[in-house]
Tab-separated table of C-alpha atoms and ligand atoms in Angstrom:
chain	number	residue	atom	x	y	z
D	9	MET	CA	-20.107	-6.684	-39.774
D	10	ASP	CA	-16.505	-5.825	-40.706
D	11	PHE	CA	-14.027	-7.534	-42.622
D	12	GLU	CA	-10.776	-5.282	-42.239
D	13	LEU	CA	-8.118	-5.493	-39.551
D	14	GLU	CA	-7.567	-2.142	-36.942
D	15	PRO	CA	-4.227	-0.248	-38.469
D	16	GLU	CA	-3.077	-1.142	-34.951
D	17	HIS	CA	-3.789	-5.087	-36.357
D	18	ILE	CA	-1.867	-4.749	-38.817
D	19	GLN	CA	1.136	-2.888	-37.597
D	20	ILE	CA	1.668	-5.242	-34.517
D	21	ARG	CA	1.450	-7.793	-37.955
D	22	ASP	CA	3.842	-5.987	-39.199
D	23	THR	CA	6.451	-6.083	-36.109
D	24	VAL	CA	5.627	-9.487	-36.196
D	25	LYS	CA	6.690	-10.704	-39.386
D	26	LYS	CA	9.728	-8.588	-39.888
D	27	PHE	CA	10.880	-10.130	-36.288
D	28	CYS	CA	10.229	-13.299	-36.805
D	29	GLU	CA	12.161	-12.276	-40.608
D	30	LYS	CA	14.947	-12.060	-38.930
D	31	GLU	CA	14.905	-13.134	-34.769
D	32	VAL	CA	13.439	-16.618	-35.601
D	33	ILE	CA	13.289	-18.431	-39.171
D	34	PRO	CA	16.624	-18.119	-39.803
D	35	PHE	CA	18.026	-20.013	-36.266
D	36	ALA	CA	14.658	-21.968	-36.555
D	37	GLU	CA	16.222	-25.443	-37.776
D	38	GLU	CA	18.456	-25.402	-35.766
D	39	TRP	CA	16.833	-24.409	-32.338
D	40	GLU	CA	14.607	-27.269	-33.010
D	41	LYS	CA	17.846	-29.225	-33.548
D	42	GLU	CA	20.401	-28.590	-31.269
D	43	GLU	CA	17.345	-28.604	-28.282
D	44	ILE	CA	17.652	-24.565	-28.011
D	45	PHE	CA	15.203	-22.903	-25.866
D	46	PRO	CA	15.910	-19.093	-27.388
D	47	LEU	CA	15.608	-17.265	-24.083
D	48	GLU	CA	16.832	-14.253	-25.278
D	49	THR	CA	14.468	-13.947	-28.535
D	50	ILE	CA	11.525	-14.415	-25.775
D	51	ARG	CA	12.835	-12.023	-23.403
D	52	ASN	CA	12.845	-9.392	-26.896
D	53	MET	CA	9.644	-10.473	-27.980
D	54	GLY	CA	8.528	-9.367	-23.967
D	55	LYS	CA	10.061	-5.668	-24.355
D	56	LEU	CA	8.518	-5.369	-27.611
D	57	GLY	CA	5.252	-5.843	-26.467
D	58	PHE	CA	4.365	-8.802	-28.265
D	59	PHE	CA	2.411	-10.676	-24.821
D	60	ALA	CA	1.184	-6.918	-23.226
D	61	SER	CA	-1.284	-6.987	-25.898
D	62	PRO	CA	-4.289	-8.404	-24.381
D	63	PHE	CA	-3.633	-6.980	-20.567
D	64	PRO	CA	-4.182	-3.311	-18.749
D	65	GLU	CA	-1.801	-0.605	-18.512
D	66	GLU	CA	-1.604	-1.077	-14.824
D	67	TYR	CA	-0.228	-4.211	-14.816
D	68	GLY	CA	2.541	-3.244	-18.161
D	69	GLY	CA	-0.134	-4.071	-20.200
D	70	THR	CA	-0.500	-2.865	-24.143
D	71	GLU	CA	-4.237	-2.756	-24.110
D	72	LEU	CA	-4.476	-3.853	-27.425
D	73	GLY	CA	-6.785	-6.803	-27.204
D	74	PHE	CA	-6.940	-9.773	-28.157
D	75	LEU	CA	-7.730	-10.009	-31.604
D	76	ALA	CA	-3.642	-8.466	-31.094
D	77	ASN	CA	-2.066	-11.887	-29.430
D	78	SER	CA	-4.105	-14.101	-31.644
D	79	ILE	CA	-2.040	-12.161	-34.950
D	80	VAL	CA	1.522	-12.517	-33.081
D	81	ALA	CA	0.302	-16.042	-31.889
D	82	GLU	CA	-0.653	-16.732	-35.834
D	83	GLU	CA	2.323	-15.366	-37.101
D	84	LEU	CA	5.356	-16.735	-34.405
D	85	GLY	CA	3.038	-19.806	-35.264
D	86	ARG	CA	4.348	-19.628	-38.630
D	87	ALA	CA	7.669	-18.831	-38.071
D	88	SER	CA	8.672	-21.569	-35.260
D	89	LEU	CA	5.699	-23.840	-33.016
D	90	GLY	CA	9.252	-23.993	-30.840
D	91	LEU	CA	9.085	-20.946	-30.022
D	92	ALA	CA	5.572	-19.643	-30.011
D	93	CYS	CA	4.259	-22.677	-27.116
D	94	CYS	CA	6.467	-20.234	-24.705
D	95	LEU	CA	3.465	-17.264	-25.763
D	96	ASN	CA	0.302	-19.345	-24.057
D	97	MET	CA	3.049	-18.977	-20.285
D	98	GLN	CA	4.118	-15.800	-20.742
D	99	SER	CA	0.219	-13.897	-22.464
D	100	GLY	CA	-2.055	-16.869	-22.170
D	101	THR	CA	-3.337	-19.337	-19.576
D	102	CYS	CA	-0.438	-18.128	-17.337
D	103	PRO	CA	-0.586	-14.888	-16.692
D	104	MET	CA	-4.673	-14.214	-17.677
D	105	THR	CA	-5.127	-17.171	-15.076
D	106	ILE	CA	-3.796	-13.959	-12.407
D	107	LEU	CA	-5.449	-11.306	-14.029
D	108	LEU	CA	-8.751	-12.659	-13.903
D	109	ASN	CA	-8.982	-14.500	-10.505
D	110	GLY	CA	-6.304	-12.946	-8.724
D	111	ASN	CA	-5.936	-10.824	-5.815
D	112	GLU	CA	-4.495	-6.940	-6.257
D	113	THR	CA	-1.387	-8.347	-4.496
D	114	GLN	CA	-0.374	-11.321	-7.009
D	115	LYS	CA	-1.555	-9.020	-10.197
D	116	GLU	CA	0.872	-6.623	-9.107
D	117	LYS	CA	3.535	-9.042	-8.239
D	118	TYR	CA	2.958	-10.984	-10.924
D	119	ILE	CA	1.242	-9.928	-14.179
D	120	PRO	CA	4.163	-7.514	-14.778
D	121	GLY	CA	7.245	-9.476	-15.367
D	122	ILE	CA	5.558	-12.888	-17.243
D	123	ILE	CA	4.214	-10.325	-19.758
D	124	SER	CA	7.543	-8.573	-20.178
D	125	GLY	CA	8.990	-11.649	-20.642
D	126	GLU	CA	11.261	-11.002	-17.554
D	127	LEU	CA	9.748	-13.543	-15.178
D	128	LEU	CA	9.187	-16.819	-17.898
D	129	GLY	CA	5.741	-18.469	-16.501
D	130	CYS	CA	3.928	-21.967	-16.693
D	131	PHE	CA	0.782	-23.753	-16.241
D	132	ALA	CA	0.877	-27.301	-14.576
D	133	VAL	CA	-1.843	-29.107	-14.916
D	134	THR	CA	-0.945	-32.733	-16.430
D	135	GLU	CA	-0.254	-35.088	-14.509
D	136	PRO	CA	0.858	-38.907	-14.960
D	137	ASN	CA	-2.297	-40.019	-13.863
D	138	ALA	CA	-4.456	-37.178	-14.956
D	139	ALA	CA	-4.309	-35.291	-17.891
D	140	THR	CA	-7.837	-34.703	-19.867
D	141	ASP	CA	-9.224	-35.675	-16.680
D	142	MET	CA	-8.027	-33.203	-14.782
D	143	ALA	CA	-9.836	-33.878	-11.801
D	144	GLY	CA	-8.134	-36.692	-11.165
D	145	ILE	CA	-5.164	-34.450	-9.820
D	146	GLU	CA	-3.089	-36.488	-7.423
D	147	THR	CA	-0.555	-33.707	-6.393
D	148	LYS	CA	-1.919	-32.207	-2.916
D	149	ALA	CA	-1.440	-29.026	-1.441
D	150	ILE	CA	-2.369	-29.198	2.792
D	151	ARG	CA	-2.914	-26.716	4.634
D	152	ASP	CA	0.010	-26.850	6.926
D	153	GLY	CA	-0.348	-23.160	9.140
D	154	ASP	CA	0.245	-20.168	6.915
D	155	SER	CA	1.294	-22.221	4.254
D	156	TYR	CA	0.455	-25.342	1.930
D	157	ILE	CA	2.719	-28.948	1.890
D	158	MET	CA	2.585	-29.528	-1.450
D	159	ASN	CA	3.165	-33.804	-2.499
D	160	GLY	CA	2.676	-34.088	-6.070
D	161	SER	CA	4.411	-34.212	-8.933
D	162	LYS	CA	3.462	-32.601	-12.682
D	163	LEU	CA	4.734	-33.717	-16.438
D	164	TRP	CA	5.094	-32.055	-20.327
D	165	ILE	CA	5.307	-28.722	-18.269
D	166	THR	CA	5.968	-25.560	-20.762
D	167	HIS	CA	8.356	-24.245	-19.229
D	168	ALA	CA	8.912	-27.225	-16.180
D	169	THR	CA	12.867	-26.072	-16.284
D	170	VAL	CA	13.008	-22.453	-17.385
D	171	PHE	CA	9.902	-20.707	-15.145
D	172	ASP	CA	10.268	-18.086	-12.781
D	173	ALA	CA	6.802	-18.790	-11.463
D	174	GLY	CA	3.804	-20.214	-12.667
D	175	ILE	CA	0.324	-21.651	-11.918
D	176	CYS	CA	-0.210	-25.224	-10.166
D	177	PHE	CA	-3.618	-26.966	-9.540
D	178	ALA	CA	-3.322	-28.765	-7.193
D	179	LYS	CA	-5.746	-30.877	-4.312
D	180	THR	CA	-6.755	-29.136	-1.150
D	181	ASP	CA	-9.463	-31.804	-0.590
D	182	PRO	CA	-8.365	-34.802	-2.236
D	183	SER	CA	-11.297	-36.735	-0.759
D	184	GLN	CA	-12.971	-34.898	-3.751
D	185	ARG	CA	-13.080	-34.876	-7.629
D	186	HIS	CA	-14.020	-31.123	-9.492
D	187	LYS	CA	-14.362	-29.114	-5.764
D	188	GLY	CA	-10.936	-30.503	-3.887
D	189	LEU	CA	-9.049	-28.802	-6.952
D	190	SER	CA	-7.415	-25.981	-6.543
D	191	ALA	CA	-5.150	-23.487	-7.793
D	192	PHE	CA	-1.590	-21.730	-6.796
D	193	ILE	CA	1.223	-19.640	-8.356
D	194	ILE	CA	4.449	-21.112	-7.716
D	195	GLU	CA	7.978	-20.208	-7.895
D	196	LYS	CA	10.722	-22.085	-8.657
D	197	ASP	CA	13.110	-21.242	-5.710
D	198	MET	CA	10.321	-22.683	-3.302
D	199	PRO	CA	12.314	-25.008	-1.319
D	200	GLY	CA	10.875	-28.822	-2.127
D	201	LEU	CA	10.226	-27.626	-6.179
D	202	SER	CA	12.581	-29.492	-8.366
D	203	ALA	CA	12.334	-29.681	-12.084
D	204	ARG	CA	13.413	-32.487	-15.257
D	205	ALA	CA	13.683	-31.868	-18.883
D	206	GLU	CA	11.656	-33.864	-21.312
D	207	LYS	CA	14.504	-34.404	-24.212
D	208	ASP	CA	14.594	-36.080	-27.409
D	209	LYS	CA	10.539	-35.144	-28.418
D	210	LEU	CA	9.476	-35.616	-31.118
D	211	GLY	CA	8.680	-31.929	-32.136
D	212	VAL	CA	8.763	-28.529	-30.919
D	213	ARG	CA	11.835	-29.695	-29.293
D	214	SER	CA	12.914	-25.858	-28.809
D	215	SER	CA	10.162	-25.502	-26.554
D	216	ASP	CA	11.705	-26.486	-22.973
D	217	THR	CA	8.804	-29.261	-21.644
D	218	GLY	CA	9.555	-31.426	-18.561
D	219	GLU	CA	8.475	-32.541	-15.402
D	220	ILE	CA	8.061	-30.595	-11.516
D	221	VAL	CA	7.561	-32.087	-8.260
D	222	PHE	CA	6.831	-31.266	-5.060
D	223	GLU	CA	8.147	-33.007	-2.360
D	224	ASP	CA	7.118	-31.514	0.372
D	225	CYS	CA	7.699	-28.546	-1.155
D	226	LYS	CA	6.151	-25.345	1.359
D	227	VAL	CA	3.147	-22.219	-0.316
D	228	PRO	CA	3.017	-19.747	1.322
D	229	GLU	CA	-0.885	-19.515	1.828
D	230	GLU	CA	-0.861	-16.074	0.019
D	231	ASN	CA	-0.295	-17.829	-3.178
D	232	LEU	CA	-3.442	-19.422	-3.155
D	233	ILE	CA	-5.836	-17.785	-6.156
D	234	GLY	CA	-9.175	-17.246	-5.844
D	235	GLU	CA	-10.252	-19.395	-2.673
D	236	GLU	CA	-9.956	-23.438	-1.753
D	237	GLY	CA	-11.827	-25.553	-3.261
D	238	GLN	CA	-12.738	-22.641	-6.740
D	239	GLY	CA	-9.749	-24.753	-9.099
D	240	PHE	CA	-11.620	-26.046	-11.428
D	241	ALA	CA	-13.790	-23.162	-12.436
D	242	ILE	CA	-10.661	-20.559	-12.150
D	243	ALA	CA	-8.975	-22.599	-14.525
D	244	GLU	CA	-11.617	-22.742	-17.372
D	245	SER	CA	-11.902	-19.300	-17.044
D	246	SER	CA	-8.804	-18.639	-18.382
D	247	LEU	CA	-8.477	-21.749	-20.613
D	248	THR	CA	-10.960	-19.962	-23.087
D	249	TYR	CA	-8.455	-17.805	-23.724
D	250	GLY	CA	-5.167	-20.705	-23.269
D	251	ARG	CA	-7.738	-22.285	-26.606
D	252	ALA	CA	-8.144	-18.984	-28.562
D	253	ASN	CA	-4.772	-19.200	-28.330
D	254	ILE	CA	-3.160	-22.503	-29.992
D	255	ALA	CA	-6.515	-22.103	-32.279
D	256	ALA	CA	-4.768	-19.092	-33.498
D	257	ARG	CA	-0.933	-21.075	-33.378
D	258	SER	CA	-2.866	-24.081	-34.994
D	259	LEU	CA	-3.624	-21.128	-38.413
D	260	GLY	CA	-0.308	-20.182	-37.832
D	261	ILE	CA	1.320	-23.683	-38.915
D	262	GLY	CA	-1.259	-23.851	-41.409
D	263	GLN	CA	-0.494	-20.528	-42.798
D	264	ALA	CA	3.253	-22.334	-42.979
D	265	ALA	CA	2.001	-25.474	-44.425
D	266	VAL	CA	0.326	-23.911	-47.934
D	267	ASP	CA	3.115	-21.309	-48.017
D	268	ALA	CA	5.242	-24.634	-48.296
D	269	ALA	CA	3.160	-26.486	-50.561
D	270	ILE	CA	3.048	-23.084	-52.716
D	271	ARG	CA	5.827	-22.489	-53.259
D	272	TYR	CA	7.290	-25.838	-54.114
D	273	ALA	CA	4.875	-26.534	-56.633
D	274	ASN	CA	5.248	-23.433	-57.997
D	275	GLU	CA	8.912	-24.331	-58.442
D	276	ARG	CA	9.319	-28.808	-59.291
D	277	GLU	CA	8.959	-29.817	-62.507
D	278	GLN	CA	8.065	-33.463	-63.351
D	279	PHE	CA	6.254	-34.745	-67.144
D	280	GLY	CA	7.678	-30.814	-68.361
D	281	LYS	CA	5.525	-29.252	-66.138
D	282	LYS	CA	5.091	-27.071	-62.469
D	283	ILE	CA	3.515	-29.758	-60.408
D	284	GLY	CA	1.179	-27.308	-59.252
D	285	SER	CA	-0.990	-27.299	-63.086
D	286	PHE	CA	-1.270	-31.464	-62.024
D	287	GLN	CA	-5.545	-31.335	-61.458
D	288	MET	CA	-4.707	-33.439	-58.605
D	289	ASN	CA	-2.219	-30.917	-56.752
D	290	LYS	CA	-4.560	-28.036	-56.529
D	291	GLN	CA	-6.784	-30.137	-55.170
D	292	ILE	CA	-4.377	-30.971	-52.015
D	293	ILE	CA	-4.066	-26.589	-52.580
D	294	ALA	CA	-7.723	-25.895	-53.425
D	295	ASP	CA	-8.721	-27.688	-49.529
D	296	MET	CA	-5.322	-26.772	-47.886
D	297	VAL	CA	-6.124	-22.352	-48.908
D	298	ALA	CA	-9.954	-22.762	-47.877
D	299	ASN	CA	-9.810	-24.672	-44.362
D	300	THR	CA	-6.146	-22.300	-43.355
D	301	GLU	CA	-8.628	-19.368	-44.536
D	302	ALA	CA	-12.506	-20.895	-42.467
D	303	SER	CA	-9.926	-20.694	-39.421
D	304	ARG	CA	-8.711	-17.999	-39.946
D	305	LEU	CA	-12.429	-15.878	-39.472
D	306	LEU	CA	-13.388	-18.401	-37.149
D	307	VAL	CA	-10.163	-17.271	-35.014
D	308	TYR	CA	-10.614	-14.340	-35.028
D	309	ARG	CA	-14.198	-14.400	-34.053
D	310	ALA	CA	-12.933	-15.438	-31.601
D	311	SER	CA	-10.709	-13.307	-30.209
D	312	TRP	CA	-13.185	-10.576	-31.573
D	313	LEU	CA	-16.017	-11.409	-29.313
D	314	GLN	CA	-12.542	-11.636	-26.250
D	315	ASP	CA	-11.877	-7.691	-27.423
D	316	LYS	CA	-15.780	-7.031	-26.806
D	317	GLY	CA	-16.101	-8.609	-23.821
D	318	LEU	CA	-18.855	-11.309	-24.687
D	319	PRO	CA	-19.041	-14.701	-24.592
D	320	SER	CA	-16.460	-16.464	-26.154
D	321	ALA	CA	-16.126	-20.135	-25.067
D	322	ASN	CA	-18.235	-21.949	-27.100
D	323	GLU	CA	-16.433	-19.659	-30.406
D	324	SER	CA	-13.065	-20.399	-28.775
D	325	THR	CA	-13.846	-24.261	-28.231
D	326	ILE	CA	-14.414	-23.940	-32.426
D	327	ALA	CA	-11.554	-22.033	-32.994
D	328	LYS	CA	-9.880	-24.511	-31.375
D	329	PHE	CA	-11.026	-27.347	-32.405
D	330	PHE	CA	-10.930	-26.317	-36.576
D	331	ALA	CA	-8.290	-23.867	-36.733
D	332	SER	CA	-6.045	-27.787	-35.300
D	333	GLU	CA	-7.450	-30.371	-37.267
D	334	ALA	CA	-7.264	-28.151	-40.103
D	335	ALA	CA	-3.300	-26.993	-39.817
D	336	VAL	CA	-3.402	-31.405	-39.306
D	337	GLN	CA	-4.307	-31.936	-42.534
D	338	ALA	CA	-2.460	-28.984	-44.485
D	339	VAL	CA	0.627	-29.585	-43.088
D	340	ILE	CA	-0.264	-33.645	-44.498
D	341	GLY	CA	-1.457	-31.533	-47.432
D	342	ALA	CA	2.144	-30.097	-48.282
D	343	ALA	CA	3.967	-33.225	-47.051
D	344	LYS	CA	2.104	-34.756	-49.861
D	345	ILE	CA	3.000	-31.921	-52.707
D	346	HIS	CA	6.699	-32.429	-51.361
D	347	GLY	CA	6.621	-36.386	-51.759
D	348	ALA	CA	10.054	-37.728	-51.045
D	349	TYR	CA	10.972	-34.324	-49.990
D	350	THR	CA	9.326	-33.660	-47.307
D	351	TYR	CA	12.115	-36.224	-46.035
D	352	SER	CA	14.737	-33.772	-46.455
D	353	SER	CA	16.036	-31.281	-43.944
D	354	GLU	CA	16.604	-28.892	-47.179
D	355	TYR	CA	12.569	-27.756	-46.303
D	356	VAL	CA	10.349	-26.759	-43.740
D	357	VAL	CA	7.383	-29.457	-43.823
D	358	ALA	CA	9.927	-32.257	-42.492
D	359	ARG	CA	9.165	-29.984	-39.126
D	360	LEU	CA	6.079	-28.387	-39.250
D	361	TYR	CA	5.011	-32.644	-39.424
D	362	ARG	CA	6.513	-33.155	-36.026
D	363	ASP	CA	5.354	-30.113	-34.413
D	364	VAL	CA	1.694	-30.192	-35.340
D	365	MET	CA	0.246	-32.739	-33.685
D	366	LEU	CA	0.864	-30.885	-30.536
D	367	MET	CA	-1.917	-28.532	-31.945
D	368	THR	CA	-4.819	-31.593	-31.088
D	369	ALA	CA	-3.548	-32.438	-27.375
D	370	GLY	CA	-2.688	-29.350	-25.835
D	371	GLU	CA	-5.788	-27.041	-23.857
D	372	GLY	CA	-8.077	-29.924	-24.594
D	373	THR	CA	-7.472	-32.717	-27.315
D	374	SER	CA	-9.908	-33.150	-30.653
D	375	ASN	CA	-12.403	-35.587	-28.717
D	376	ILE	CA	-13.060	-32.689	-25.583
D	377	GLN	CA	-13.107	-29.839	-27.781
D	378	ARG	CA	-16.222	-32.199	-29.791
D	379	ILE	CA	-17.657	-33.219	-26.810
D	380	ILE	CA	-17.781	-29.003	-25.383
D	381	ILE	CA	-19.523	-28.904	-28.822
D	382	ALA	CA	-21.484	-30.628	-29.116
D	383	ASN	CA	-23.118	-30.353	-24.967
D	384	ASN	CA	-23.671	-27.012	-26.180
D	385	ALA	CA	-25.332	-27.431	-29.293
D	386	LEU	CA	-27.314	-29.895	-27.822
D	387	ASP	CA	-28.211	-28.310	-24.404
D	388	LEU	CA	-26.845	-30.252	-22.393
D	389	ASN	CA	-24.181	-28.036	-19.790
D	390	LYS	CA	-26.713	-27.006	-18.250
Q	15	LIG	C1	5.095	-30.637	-26.175
Q	15	LIG	C2	3.818	-30.676	-25.232
Q	15	LIG	C3	3.915	-29.437	-24.570
Q	15	LIG	C4	2.791	-29.246	-23.159
Q	15	LIG	N1	2.761	-28.315	-21.708
Q	15	LIG	C5	1.643	-29.275	-20.996
Q	15	LIG	C6	1.458	-27.818	-20.438
Q	15	LIG	O1	2.264	-26.783	-20.538
Q	15	LIG	N2	1.102	-27.813	-19.181
Q	15	LIG	C7	-0.292	-29.364	-18.981
Q	15	LIG	O2	-0.540	-29.102	-18.066
Q	15	LIG	N3	0.029	-29.546	-19.360
Q	15	LIG	C8	1.307	-30.045	-20.953
Q	15	LIG	N4	1.041	-30.929	-22.087
Q	15	LIG	C9	-0.509	-31.981	-21.851
Q	15	LIG	C10	-1.154	-31.888	-22.416
Q	15	LIG	O3	-2.096	-30.783	-22.145
Q	15	LIG	C11	-2.136	-33.008	-22.707
Q	15	LIG	O4	-0.978	-34.273	-23.591
Q	15	LIG	C12	-2.849	-33.472	-22.637
Q	15	LIG	O5	-3.999	-32.287	-21.766
Q	15	LIG	C13	-3.953	-34.691	-23.980
Q	15	LIG	O6	-2.834	-35.914	-22.754
Q	15	LIG	P1	-2.956	-37.081	-22.883
Q	15	LIG	O7	-2.500	-36.522	-24.058
Q	15	LIG	O8	-2.295	-37.798	-21.385
Q	15	LIG	O9	-4.112	-37.593	-23.364
Q	15	LIG	P2	-4.803	-38.600	-21.890
Q	15	LIG	O10	-5.390	-37.336	-21.307
Q	15	LIG	O11	-4.065	-39.814	-21.666
Q	15	LIG	O12	-5.721	-38.776	-23.637
Q	15	LIG	C14	-5.825	-40.388	-24.342
Q	15	LIG	C15	-6.669	-40.137	-25.847
Q	15	LIG	O13	-7.626	-39.941	-24.873
Q	15	LIG	C16	-8.657	-39.702	-25.675
Q	15	LIG	N5	-9.437	-39.309	-24.009
Q	15	LIG	C17	-9.574	-38.897	-22.857
Q	15	LIG	N6	-10.547	-38.887	-22.216
Q	15	LIG	C18	-11.441	-39.356	-22.911
Q	15	LIG	C19	-13.466	-38.898	-22.931
Q	15	LIG	N7	-13.584	-38.724	-22.143
Q	15	LIG	N8	-13.363	-38.700	-23.968
Q	15	LIG	C20	-13.372	-39.210	-24.625
Q	15	LIG	N9	-11.757	-39.149	-25.399
Q	15	LIG	C21	-11.050	-39.193	-23.971
Q	15	LIG	C22	-8.000	-37.617	-25.405
Q	15	LIG	O14	-9.144	-37.556	-26.239
Q	15	LIG	C23	-6.390	-38.558	-26.118
Q	15	LIG	O15	-6.848	-38.959	-27.892
Q	15	LIG	C24	2.044	-31.051	-23.120
Q	15	LIG	C25	2.783	-31.436	-24.354
Q	15	LIG	C26	2.821	-32.014	-24.840
Q	15	LIG	C27	3.698	-32.731	-25.990
């Protein structure tokens, strides 16, 4: 067993850190306040290869692997969770679904553009009446000659109003639940597709989120991924990677909370002493540090397994569950250390507080991760 990062991992961490210090952190508060979607920054991240590490060279990837991808997610999550939301669309579930399940034409057509940041991706599952219950999806895609006619709507979709091409799940057989689901590649210019932004969100306001509506939208048959009825299995295949990715972003925001708490505890004085010298504050900081370190080990283990091509679904689920819950606790800890100044825009902790809850909801809520972990432990998934 070796806990050392490889030199290429250290190099990518340093590159992303420097990028964040110069191009993200100075602007993050303004992006959040003004709901600015930082398109140029995302394009620059693409040019620097930040999205390309898990992908083969033949599709424009750098083949640096999943651990490298998690390190990028961690550092971006630490700098701006709003910006880091784009990662899943540019290097996670969206292009990974095509890599794992698409045909050669689909891979060549979409993956290079998405992982280079030239095209923006999306991954549309959630609907007004179907979120955790994916099999309850009501959007229909009914075959009509050499196309499918799609009707329905998707809610809370990252990149809804800015995406170029992405994945959408719809029922090709509405009489079935899981077995009726299929996966499609959608493009923003398809006739019958429209989008509306979800404005004034609580957090991650620099991330574009919204509704995508399909009204007799014509989707060519060549945009079906795999076969009709395979949608649920296709979603599951890429969610393993999506969960490791969101776990890494959670680790990043947790680390940002630790950094903020330590900085403030070493600066603020009460009773003539630094507040970090008080036993009860030390306990808060110790819990935050220990849980964040444990998150890091879980995230890196899941990513390492993925790099080795070993099964990682359960480990990714454990990492996602633990790291997202630990991040929430770390942000609460940072808020306690900051006291009244949590409410000041002078400190980063207010932004962390608004952003962090998304980590326990996206890619399956904590309840769902618990159910999967328990079912695996109890051998009930067979
Ligand atoms: C900023 C943002 C970006 C998003 N981006 C995307 C995106 O790009 N693509 C996308 O498809 N979705 C996206 N989502 C939606 C997100 O994935 C959903 O919020 C998530 O799937 C949970 O759905 P829900 O919040 O509606 O909760 P619900 O499914 O309504 O569940 C509510 C609560 O009940 C619990 N619950 C539900 N069923 C069970 C059960 N069987 N057992 C135990 N507990 C249960 C849940 O754990 C949760 O705590 C985004 C959301 C936000 C806020």
